[in-house]
Amino acid sequence: MASNPVKTSFFGSSYKTSFYIRKAFTSCGIYEARGEASVYFPCELVESYYPGKLYSKVSSGGKWGLVENGSVFSLEVKCVQKGNEIMFLVENGKFLGWHGNCFQKSVARFRSLCRLQFKRLMYAWGKAGGLLLALLSGSREYTEKSVSNAFRDSGLSHILALSGMHLGLFGGIARFLGRKASGRNLGDAIQLGAVAFFVWFAGISPSLFRAFLAALILYLNSFFRMNRPEGLSLLSFCFIIHCVIFPSHILEPAFMLSYASLAGIMIFGKIFRKWYPIFIPYKIRISLSDSSAAQLSTAPVAIRLFGRLMPQGIVASLFVSPLVFLFLYLGLFGVIICLLVPFLSVPISAIMSGLYFLISKLVLFFSFK
């Protein structure tokens, strides 16, 4: 299994995953197979270990395992054609273990168990935990559907997508602590290590991998004391490397939106800053300009994907983004505190729930619902 499961509306409700194929079994015999395929799992198979997702029976030929990146399955699938795409829906299967040597298997299993335990902790925090789970791990099983749709309809879907914002937050904290303790070089190394850990834990999505590539290039640039690359050149270099390593990402909406929005900010951001009145405070003018540039550059993709534009996202981001940053900061420190002092989970959960209530109301307001 080459990716984390992502919940979709296909086949009623299912989880989309990406698999590297080793062998294909058909009624005519066994064939060697190579390549990558999108496979859809019924919810009851993926959620059989999830908190609050109880199923009385999991139909499998053996012990069922966690459906996570690195797991190996023998699957019985049904082929469904939609347009030019052939989709594979799992009807039955058997968990065979984890991919790789002993070390790789241990790491993959450890990661999957960490993600499961994190879901259990976030489940205990209720609706606020569902949003924090989506922001920190990309799993949206516990995010309210109305709120998730409102993020999309208000032009704020980029906030839920794992991206540079999340890496910057996570890496920034690590860099601050590292530099305080040991200076610039080790501080930068700690920042890169924290960023790599976040990507490893959350899984590789197009926008997250783009941000990781940029962070790695900037770290190497700083380590060798080279001149900092110009923004558009750095983005172009990341684009080329990304296409070579993960060519399958090119057709994914997150890939298009991620690169288009950043390119738009770099190209059109300064133009919009001149258009907004000078009496608007500088930081607000910067935010409005960047949001406007991103909306302009992603408009063709948004129209193709959603059938409409969401210009209210320009203003909505002014109010929602700072609250989401605060929500993430409090959530990160809250998780650490709860692991060290479990009985503080209740008051921390109450604080997070209050902030979540404010965020959800704002997002619903800007989605005009």
XYZ file of C-alpha atoms in Angstrom:
369
model
C 0.000 0.000 0.000
C 1.576 3.263 -1.180
C -0.621 5.895 0.496
C -2.853 6.597 3.451
C -6.569 5.860 2.957
C -8.628 8.944 2.075
C -12.390 8.935 2.514
C -14.414 9.589 -0.658
C -18.033 9.561 -1.803
C -17.417 6.884 -4.448
C -19.514 3.717 -4.147
C -21.678 5.454 -1.539
C -18.802 5.874 0.884
C -15.348 4.351 0.595
C -11.640 4.939 1.148
C -9.338 5.580 -1.784
C -5.823 4.162 -1.545
C -2.886 3.699 -3.891
C -1.293 0.260 -4.294
C 1.874 -1.050 -5.884
C 0.809 -4.269 -7.615
C 2.963 -7.416 -7.461
C 0.734 -10.123 -8.922
C -2.701 -10.302 -10.508
C -4.913 -13.381 -10.135
C -7.675 -13.914 -12.678
C -9.908 -16.792 -13.723
C -7.351 -17.526 -16.446
C -4.367 -17.827 -14.121
C -1.665 -15.857 -12.277
C 0.180 -12.994 -13.932
C 3.150 -10.897 -12.950
C 2.046 -7.278 -12.620
C 3.897 -4.031 -12.131
C 2.517 -0.550 -11.624
C 0.356 1.572 -9.374
C -3.424 1.364 -9.083
C -6.164 3.197 -7.183
C -8.083 0.800 -4.953
C -11.282 1.607 -3.043
C -11.984 -0.054 0.322
C -15.443 -0.298 1.913
C -15.589 1.771 5.106
C -16.070 -1.233 7.393
C -12.712 -2.699 6.381
C -10.709 0.496 6.916
C -12.521 1.631 10.065
C -12.564 -1.731 11.848
C -9.999 -0.463 14.409
C -11.064 3.192 14.525
C -12.562 4.601 17.744
C -16.323 5.046 17.550
C -16.485 3.073 14.286
C -17.644 -0.318 15.485
C -18.583 -3.120 13.118
C -19.809 -6.531 14.224
C -18.009 -8.407 11.452
C -15.128 -7.896 9.082
C -15.399 -10.344 6.201
C -11.843 -11.474 5.472
C -10.063 -14.711 4.898
C -7.781 -14.174 7.868
C -6.829 -11.692 10.517
C -7.518 -8.181 9.227
C -4.840 -5.538 9.724
C -4.555 -1.785 9.676
C -5.143 -0.259 6.245
C -2.164 2.094 6.252
C 0.817 3.008 4.120
C 3.229 0.065 4.010
C 0.709 -2.708 4.655
C 0.544 -5.689 2.285
C -2.750 -7.310 1.239
C -4.096 -10.009 -0.976
C -7.301 -8.462 -2.300
C -10.323 -9.728 -4.175
C -11.542 -6.769 -6.215
C -14.344 -5.825 -8.559
C -13.436 -3.768 -11.639
C -15.654 -0.745 -12.302
C -15.163 1.535 -15.305
C -15.966 5.238 -14.989
C -15.266 7.101 -18.208
C -11.697 6.275 -19.196
C -10.732 5.268 -15.654
C -10.913 1.744 -14.255
C -11.504 1.637 -10.499
C -11.006 -1.382 -8.251
C -13.469 -1.934 -5.388
C -12.376 -4.379 -2.668
C -14.883 -7.149 -1.991
C -12.717 -9.333 0.225
C -9.117 -9.585 1.280
C -6.423 -10.839 3.601
C -3.780 -8.872 5.484
C -0.299 -10.289 4.780
C 1.847 -8.088 7.006
C 4.131 -5.145 6.294
C 6.382 -4.324 3.366
C 10.180 -4.375 3.446
C 12.918 -5.802 5.645
C 12.605 -6.224 9.413
C 13.463 -2.579 10.114
C 11.061 -1.230 7.465
C 8.294 -3.482 8.728
C 8.816 -2.306 12.309
C 8.797 1.354 11.260
C 5.641 0.961 9.133
C 3.821 -0.860 11.925
C 4.964 1.681 14.520
C 3.763 4.558 12.328
C 0.350 2.969 11.788
C -0.082 2.372 15.526
C 0.940 5.980 16.279
C -1.661 7.263 13.838
C -4.288 4.981 15.377
C -3.495 6.150 18.920
C -3.604 9.769 17.765
C -7.066 9.157 16.303
C -8.196 7.722 19.627
C -6.941 10.789 21.500
C -8.599 13.158 19.024
C -11.838 11.178 19.183
C -11.942 11.877 22.920
C -11.820 15.618 22.123
C -15.039 15.436 20.108
C -15.646 17.752 17.141
C -12.573 19.864 17.935
C -10.453 16.712 17.846
C -11.903 15.811 14.457
C -10.723 19.113 12.976
C -7.292 18.889 14.637
C -6.918 15.332 13.336
C -7.565 16.577 9.788
C -5.065 19.431 10.196
C -2.256 17.296 11.641
C -2.640 13.931 9.919
C -4.862 14.498 6.875
C -7.514 12.089 8.206
C -11.013 13.542 7.930
C -13.081 10.635 9.284
C -14.142 12.640 12.334
C -14.491 16.093 10.757
C -18.091 17.289 10.658
C -19.305 16.963 7.084
C -21.117 20.308 7.209
C -17.954 22.070 8.405
C -15.741 20.273 5.895
C -18.098 21.294 3.064
C -18.212 24.842 4.433
C -14.394 25.127 4.211
C -14.684 24.181 0.528
C -17.670 26.452 -0.228
C -16.081 29.453 1.483
C -12.862 29.162 -0.528
C -10.842 27.918 2.454
C -10.255 24.311 1.433
C -6.499 24.968 1.360
C -6.567 25.271 5.155
C -7.648 21.638 5.549
C -5.131 20.413 2.968
C -1.758 19.501 4.477
C 0.651 22.050 3.051
C 3.450 24.486 3.751
C 1.393 26.219 6.428
C 1.405 23.074 8.544
C 5.061 22.306 7.869
C 6.025 25.903 8.615
C 4.194 25.802 11.937
C 5.668 22.465 12.997
C 9.177 23.235 11.746
C 9.126 26.773 13.140
C 8.535 25.539 16.681
C 11.355 22.988 16.353
C 13.705 25.573 14.852
C 13.024 28.070 17.643
C 13.686 25.479 20.348
C 16.747 24.111 18.532
C 18.381 27.501 18.014
C 17.751 28.486 21.624
C 19.501 25.337 22.754
C 22.354 24.910 20.299
C 22.759 27.598 17.641
C 21.958 28.057 13.973
C 23.330 24.936 12.278
C 21.904 22.409 14.708
C 18.709 24.465 14.950
C 18.223 24.246 11.184
C 18.938 20.505 11.281
C 16.360 20.035 14.053
C 13.843 21.998 11.992
C 14.413 19.770 8.954
C 14.159 16.672 11.155
C 10.849 17.890 12.585
C 9.536 18.618 9.087
C 10.602 15.146 7.890
C 8.914 13.567 10.911
C 5.677 15.427 10.164
C 5.722 14.267 6.514
C 6.460 10.701 7.649
C 3.598 10.746 10.165
C 1.008 12.551 8.028
C 1.882 10.807 4.763
C 2.972 12.198 1.418
C 0.314 14.344 -0.234
C 1.098 16.557 -3.272
C 0.992 19.856 -1.374
C 2.897 18.456 1.607
C 5.631 16.949 -0.553
C 5.999 20.246 -2.418
C 6.495 22.043 0.897
C 8.964 19.398 2.093
C 11.035 19.719 -1.101
C 11.226 23.483 -0.618
C 12.255 23.080 3.036
C 14.968 20.555 2.102
C 16.390 22.767 -0.652
C 16.439 25.822 1.632
C 18.148 23.821 4.374
C 20.894 22.646 2.001
C 21.184 26.196 0.696
C 21.690 27.497 4.234
C 24.063 24.668 5.209
C 26.410 25.396 2.310
C 26.070 29.172 2.839
C 24.742 29.749 -0.683
C 22.627 32.680 -1.832
C 18.951 32.149 -1.094
C 17.104 31.196 -4.328
C 14.436 33.493 -5.746
C 10.921 32.280 -4.920
C 9.700 31.456 -8.422
C 12.959 29.665 -9.277
C 12.667 27.561 -6.116
C 9.043 26.685 -6.921
C 9.973 25.736 -10.498
C 12.812 23.517 -9.287
C 10.469 21.804 -6.805
C 7.939 21.306 -9.603
C 10.473 19.506 -11.815
C 11.732 17.241 -9.021
C 8.163 16.519 -7.895
C 7.085 15.475 -11.394
C 10.063 13.121 -11.683
C 9.573 11.433 -8.282
C 5.762 11.303 -8.215
C 4.411 11.649 -11.777
C 1.039 10.287 -10.590
C 0.548 13.480 -8.516
C 0.353 15.679 -11.621
C -3.337 14.965 -12.253
C -4.398 15.369 -8.621
C -6.328 18.551 -7.686
C -4.095 19.200 -4.648
C -1.027 19.273 -6.916
C -2.582 21.772 -9.328
C -3.979 24.037 -6.620
C -0.777 23.980 -4.565
C 1.586 25.047 -7.355
C -0.915 27.387 -9.022
C -1.679 29.294 -5.825
C 1.982 29.803 -4.903
C 2.910 30.825 -8.439
C 0.013 33.300 -8.430
C 1.130 34.853 -5.140
C 4.688 35.278 -6.425
C 3.643 36.689 -9.802
C 0.527 38.754 -9.012
C 0.897 39.445 -5.268
C 2.842 42.701 -5.679
C 0.383 43.946 -8.306
C -2.574 43.483 -5.965
C -0.732 45.266 -3.137
C -0.665 48.402 -5.274
C -4.398 48.153 -5.928
C -5.518 47.937 -2.313
C -5.836 51.349 -0.568
C -2.822 52.540 1.420
C -4.936 53.231 4.529
C -5.462 49.472 5.033
C -2.933 48.192 7.606
C 0.125 46.655 5.954
C -0.308 43.065 7.220
C -3.976 43.032 6.236
C -3.112 44.434 2.813
C -0.484 41.697 2.351
C -2.998 39.011 3.302
C -5.660 40.419 0.976
C -3.163 40.698 -1.882
C -1.893 37.146 -1.485
C -5.429 35.750 -1.227
C -6.519 37.694 -4.318
C -3.498 36.494 -6.304
C -4.085 32.889 -5.246
C -7.777 33.116 -6.177
C -6.892 34.502 -9.615
C -4.258 31.871 -10.418
C -6.365 28.918 -9.212
C -9.592 30.110 -10.874
C -9.316 27.774 -13.922
C -8.717 24.752 -11.661
C -11.513 25.754 -9.259
C -14.020 26.169 -12.086
C -13.043 22.787 -13.508
C -13.254 21.009 -10.130
C -16.096 22.804 -8.351
C -17.940 24.484 -11.208
C -17.716 27.921 -9.597
C -15.459 30.460 -7.888
C -15.431 31.327 -4.174
C -14.133 34.946 -4.052
C -15.364 35.359 -0.458
C -12.315 33.289 0.499
C -10.218 36.454 0.101
C -11.948 38.071 3.077
C -12.699 34.836 4.929
C -9.003 33.983 5.223
C -8.419 37.229 7.143
C -10.657 35.994 9.951
C -10.308 32.222 9.805
C -6.569 31.711 9.164
C -5.345 33.375 12.406
C -7.850 31.341 14.426
C -6.732 28.119 12.722
C -3.093 28.983 13.519
C -4.052 29.486 17.165
C -6.067 26.258 17.073
C -3.045 24.364 15.727
C -0.635 25.835 18.289
C -2.948 25.074 21.201
C -3.658 21.631 19.777
C 0.033 20.713 19.471
C 0.826 21.817 23.008
C -2.427 20.272 24.256
C -1.492 16.860 22.827
C 1.921 16.998 24.527
C 0.388 18.044 27.850
C -2.275 15.322 27.661
C 0.379 12.668 27.030
C 2.385 13.862 30.045
C -0.533 14.744 32.341
C -3.605 12.770 31.146
C -6.071 14.221 33.681
C -5.728 17.660 32.018
C -7.359 16.284 28.876
C -10.842 17.442 29.970
C -10.062 21.174 30.475
C -7.881 21.260 27.346
C -10.671 19.614 25.375
C -13.089 22.301 26.636
C -10.753 25.105 25.482
C -10.298 23.488 22.070
C -14.062 22.989 21.731
C -14.691 26.694 22.368
C -12.181 27.718 19.708
C -13.599 25.138 17.314
C -17.100 26.552 17.817
C -15.871 30.008 16.785
C -14.022 28.678 13.717
C -16.961 26.568 12.557
C -19.421 29.462 12.876
C -17.156 31.764 10.872
C -16.596 29.168 8.151
C -20.341 28.449 7.903
C -21.031 32.194 7.722
C -18.626 32.709 4.803
C -20.027 29.664 3.008
C -23.434 31.437 3.072
C -25.153 28.514 4.792
